[in-house]
Short mmCIF file of C-alpha atoms in Angstrom, two decimals:
data_model
loop_
_atom_site.label_atom_id
_atom_site.label_comp_id
_atom_site.label_asym_id
_atom_site.label_seq_id
_atom_site.Cartn_x
_atom_site.Cartn_y
_atom_site.Cartn_z
CA MET A 264 0.36 -15.20 -8.32
CA VAL A 265 -2.90 -14.32 -10.05
CA SER A 266 -4.69 -16.75 -12.37
CA THR A 267 -4.33 -15.74 -16.02
CA ASP A 268 -7.86 -16.88 -16.94
CA ARG A 269 -9.52 -13.76 -15.52
CA PRO A 270 -8.80 -10.02 -15.35
CA VAL A 271 -6.57 -8.80 -12.54
CA ARG A 272 -8.75 -7.27 -9.81
CA VAL A 273 -7.43 -3.80 -8.97
CA LEU A 274 -8.16 -1.35 -6.16
CA VAL A 275 -7.25 2.26 -6.97
CA ALA A 276 -6.22 4.33 -3.92
CA ASP A 277 -5.63 8.06 -4.30
CA ASP A 278 -6.94 11.11 -2.47
CA ASP A 279 -7.44 12.99 -5.74
CA ALA A 280 -10.85 12.15 -7.23
CA PHE A 281 -9.66 13.11 -10.71
CA VAL A 282 -6.71 10.71 -10.50
CA ARG A 283 -8.98 7.92 -9.25
CA SER A 284 -11.39 8.55 -12.11
CA ALA A 285 -8.64 8.68 -14.75
CA LEU A 286 -7.01 5.47 -13.54
CA THR A 287 -10.35 3.70 -13.29
CA THR A 288 -11.28 4.70 -16.84
CA MET A 289 -7.90 3.61 -18.18
CA LEU A 290 -7.90 0.26 -16.39
CA SER A 291 -11.53 -0.49 -17.21
CA ALA A 292 -10.75 -0.12 -20.91
CA ASN A 293 -8.06 -2.80 -20.63
CA ASP A 294 -9.22 -6.42 -21.01
CA GLY A 295 -6.62 -7.64 -18.53
CA THR A 296 -7.73 -5.53 -15.58
CA SER A 297 -10.91 -4.90 -13.62
CA VAL A 298 -11.27 -2.08 -11.07
CA VAL A 299 -13.22 -3.55 -8.16
CA ALA A 300 -13.06 -0.53 -5.84
CA THR A 301 -11.51 2.88 -5.23
CA ALA A 302 -10.40 4.55 -2.01
CA GLY A 303 -9.46 8.06 -0.97
CA ASP A 304 -7.43 7.29 2.15
CA GLY A 305 -5.69 4.43 3.92
CA ALA A 306 -8.61 3.51 6.14
CA GLN A 307 -10.83 3.17 3.07
CA VAL A 308 -8.16 1.00 1.46
CA ILE A 309 -8.18 -1.43 4.38
CA ALA A 310 -11.97 -1.61 4.38
CA ALA A 311 -12.13 -2.07 0.59
CA VAL A 312 -9.51 -4.84 0.66
CA ASP A 313 -11.55 -6.66 3.31
CA ARG A 314 -14.71 -6.33 1.24
CA TYR A 315 -13.52 -6.79 -2.35
CA HIS A 316 -10.30 -8.85 -2.03
CA PRO A 317 -8.37 -7.22 -4.91
CA ASP A 318 -5.27 -8.80 -6.41
CA ILE A 319 -3.46 -5.48 -6.76
CA VAL A 320 -3.66 -2.15 -4.92
CA LEU A 321 -2.41 0.92 -6.78
CA MET A 322 -1.42 2.90 -3.68
CA ASP A 323 -0.85 6.63 -3.46
CA ILE A 324 1.45 7.62 -0.60
CA ARG A 325 0.14 10.99 0.49
CA MET A 326 -3.45 10.58 1.63
CA PRO A 327 -5.32 12.12 4.58
CA GLY A 328 -5.76 10.24 7.82
CA MET A 329 -4.01 6.92 7.31
CA ASP A 330 -1.56 7.46 4.47
CA GLY A 331 -0.50 4.94 1.86
CA LEU A 332 2.63 3.95 3.76
CA ALA A 333 0.69 3.01 6.88
CA ALA A 334 -1.90 1.15 4.81
CA THR A 335 0.88 -0.73 2.98
CA GLU A 336 2.48 -1.77 6.26
CA ARG A 337 -0.86 -3.00 7.62
CA LEU A 338 -1.72 -4.97 4.51
CA CYS A 339 1.65 -6.57 3.85
CA VAL A 340 1.76 -8.38 7.19
CA ARG A 341 -1.37 -10.32 6.24
CA ALA A 342 -1.08 -13.90 5.06
CA ALA A 343 -3.23 -13.25 1.98
CA ALA A 344 -2.28 -9.65 1.30
CA PRO A 345 -2.89 -8.08 -2.12
CA ARG A 346 0.18 -7.07 -4.08
CA ILE A 347 0.86 -3.35 -3.78
CA ILE A 348 2.22 -0.97 -6.40
CA ILE A 349 3.15 2.45 -5.07
CA LEU A 350 2.09 5.47 -7.12
CA THR A 351 4.25 8.55 -6.64
CA THR A 352 4.85 12.00 -8.02
CA PHE A 353 8.34 11.87 -6.46
CA ASP A 354 7.37 14.61 -4.05
CA ALA A 355 7.74 12.06 -1.29
CA ASP A 356 10.79 10.04 -2.23
CA GLU A 357 11.75 9.47 1.39
CA TYR A 358 8.60 7.37 1.77
CA VAL A 359 9.12 5.20 -1.31
CA MET A 360 11.92 3.08 0.15
CA ARG A 361 10.00 2.67 3.40
CA ALA A 362 6.97 1.45 1.48
CA LEU A 363 9.03 -1.02 -0.52
CA ARG A 364 10.71 -2.29 2.63
CA ALA A 365 7.25 -2.76 4.09
CA GLY A 366 6.50 -5.18 1.28
CA ALA A 367 5.25 -3.20 -1.72
CA ALA A 368 5.97 -4.97 -4.99
CA GLY A 369 6.89 -1.94 -7.06
CA PHE A 370 6.46 1.72 -7.78
CA LEU A 371 5.40 3.90 -10.68
CA LEU A 372 5.20 7.56 -11.51
CA LYS A 373 1.64 8.82 -11.76
CA ASP A 374 2.35 10.22 -15.22
CA CYS A 375 3.62 6.90 -16.59
CA ALA A 376 2.36 5.74 -19.97
CA PRO A 377 -0.67 3.40 -19.97
CA ASP A 378 1.42 0.56 -21.39
CA GLU A 379 3.86 0.86 -18.48
CA LEU A 380 0.98 0.77 -15.99
CA PHE A 381 -0.54 -2.32 -17.63
CA ARG A 382 2.87 -4.03 -17.74
CA ALA A 383 3.47 -3.25 -14.07
CA ILE A 384 0.15 -4.73 -13.05
CA GLU A 385 0.72 -7.84 -15.17
CA THR A 386 4.26 -8.26 -13.83
CA VAL A 387 3.32 -7.82 -10.18
CA ALA A 388 0.20 -9.98 -10.49
CA GLY A 389 2.46 -12.68 -11.92
CA GLY A 390 4.50 -12.71 -8.74
CA ASP A 391 7.41 -10.57 -9.92
CA ALA A 392 8.42 -7.08 -8.79
CA MET A 393 8.17 -4.01 -10.97
CA LEU A 394 11.29 -1.88 -11.29
CA SER A 395 10.98 0.60 -14.11
CA PRO A 396 14.56 1.50 -15.12
CA ALA A 397 13.68 5.18 -15.59
CA VAL A 398 11.98 5.43 -12.22
CA THR A 399 14.76 3.50 -10.50
CA ARG A 400 17.37 5.90 -11.89
CA ARG A 401 15.35 8.85 -10.65
CA LEU A 402 14.99 7.31 -7.21
CA LEU A 403 18.70 6.55 -6.99
CA ALA A 404 19.48 10.12 -8.04
CA GLN A 405 17.55 11.40 -5.03
CA ILE A 406 19.69 9.52 -2.55
CA SER A 407 22.58 11.54 -1.16
CA ASP A 408 25.22 10.36 1.25
CA PRO A 409 28.54 12.09 1.92
CA ALA A 410 30.18 8.77 2.88
CA ARG A 411 30.23 7.64 -0.75
CA ALA A 412 33.55 5.76 -0.56
CA GLU A 413 32.45 3.85 2.54
CA ARG A 414 29.15 2.89 0.93
CA ARG A 415 30.97 1.74 -2.22
CA SER A 416 33.29 -0.43 -0.15
CA ARG A 417 30.39 -2.02 1.78
CA ALA A 418 28.45 -2.62 -1.43
CA ARG A 419 31.38 -4.29 -3.16
CA GLU A 420 32.02 -6.49 -0.13
CA ALA A 421 28.36 -7.52 -0.18
CA LEU A 422 28.40 -8.35 -3.89
CA ALA A 423 31.59 -10.36 -3.41
CA ARG A 424 29.57 -12.80 -1.29
CA LEU A 425 27.59 -13.79 -4.37
CA SER A 426 28.51 -16.44 -6.90
CA ASP A 427 29.39 -15.25 -10.41
CA ARG A 428 25.94 -16.13 -11.73
CA GLU A 429 24.19 -14.54 -8.74
CA ARG A 430 26.24 -11.39 -9.36
CA ASP A 431 25.13 -11.36 -12.99
CA VAL A 432 21.54 -11.57 -11.80
CA ALA A 433 22.09 -8.83 -9.21
CA TYR A 434 23.51 -6.47 -11.84
CA ALA A 435 20.55 -7.22 -14.10
CA VAL A 436 18.18 -6.44 -11.23
CA GLY A 437 20.12 -3.22 -10.75
CA ARG A 438 19.38 -2.32 -14.38
CA GLY A 439 15.66 -2.76 -13.69
CA ARG A 440 15.25 -6.06 -15.53
CA SER A 441 12.29 -8.30 -14.75
CA ASN A 442 12.75 -12.04 -14.18
CA ALA A 443 11.61 -12.72 -17.73
CA GLU A 444 14.09 -10.22 -19.14
CA ILE A 445 16.92 -11.65 -17.03
CA SER A 446 15.96 -15.12 -18.23
CA ALA A 447 16.32 -14.06 -21.87
CA GLU A 448 19.46 -12.03 -21.25
CA LEU A 449 21.35 -14.74 -19.34
CA PHE A 450 19.85 -17.76 -21.13
CA LEU A 451 18.36 -19.16 -17.93
CA SER A 452 14.91 -20.50 -17.18
CA THR A 453 12.59 -18.16 -15.30
CA ALA A 454 12.49 -20.64 -12.42
CA THR A 455 16.29 -20.57 -12.20
CA VAL A 456 16.29 -16.77 -12.24
CA LYS A 457 13.77 -16.72 -9.39
CA THR A 458 16.01 -19.09 -7.41
CA HIS A 459 19.02 -16.84 -8.01
CA VAL A 460 17.06 -13.72 -7.05
CA SER A 461 15.97 -15.35 -3.80
CA SER A 462 19.57 -16.32 -3.07
CA VAL A 463 20.78 -12.79 -3.86
CA LEU A 464 18.22 -11.28 -1.48
CA SER A 465 19.22 -13.72 1.25
CA LYS A 466 22.99 -13.27 0.86
CA LEU A 467 22.74 -9.49 0.68
CA GLY A 468 20.38 -9.40 3.64
CA VAL A 469 17.75 -7.28 1.88
CA GLY A 470 14.02 -7.59 1.39
CA ASN A 471 13.36 -6.55 -2.18
CA ARG A 472 14.82 -5.80 -5.60
CA VAL A 473 15.08 -2.05 -5.07
CA GLU A 474 17.52 -2.63 -2.22
CA VAL A 475 19.54 -4.89 -4.53
CA ALA A 476 19.56 -2.06 -7.10
CA LEU A 477 20.80 0.35 -4.44
CA ILE A 478 23.70 -1.95 -3.54
CA VAL A 479 24.61 -2.34 -7.21
CA HIS A 480 24.40 1.43 -7.64
CA ASP A 481 26.58 2.03 -4.59
CA SER A 482 29.23 -0.40 -5.84
CA GLU A 483 29.79 1.54 -9.04
CA PRO A 484 32.33 4.37 -9.45
CA ALA A 485 30.97 7.82 -8.65
#
């Protein structure tokens, strides 16, 4: 969790110089963020993290040499790893889930509105995960599996292992709600929500909120 008494230190990683410049300009104009470095490939990301120690890395997936997925995997095994938000155009959806399973804290579309980008950085820097409902729906829509009935059965069996309150939290996660939003929606403290989320992850045997959303999605009628 990042201290709230200073701007969030951000590293922008993208192989497109125009995208790096646009993101840097946008983030530099925001009082809550400070761009400490940029990188054009995964190797540069690793080196910049070692030198500048950012709080957040905005990580493109498709980059030359070491791509964003490999860089994410290398960073997330560190004890003091920065939090990583994946940037995607949804040309590489098959990589998004792998990056999240590697430990990324969220994902955004590159054409997201500035407010959504700022909110994602604030949310992830605060220790939460960022699941934009619109992006989550688009990701789920990309996933095809002919064994739909079998997946639905497995998902419902998994959700049945949860308590009623944990199931409420899981469904809220599936709708893309943040911990703060779940807290307000279910009239629970944020600390209690975090406890429930941790329990949901453990009981479902998954590593992040996107995988919870997938299970919730699979449990629903086609």
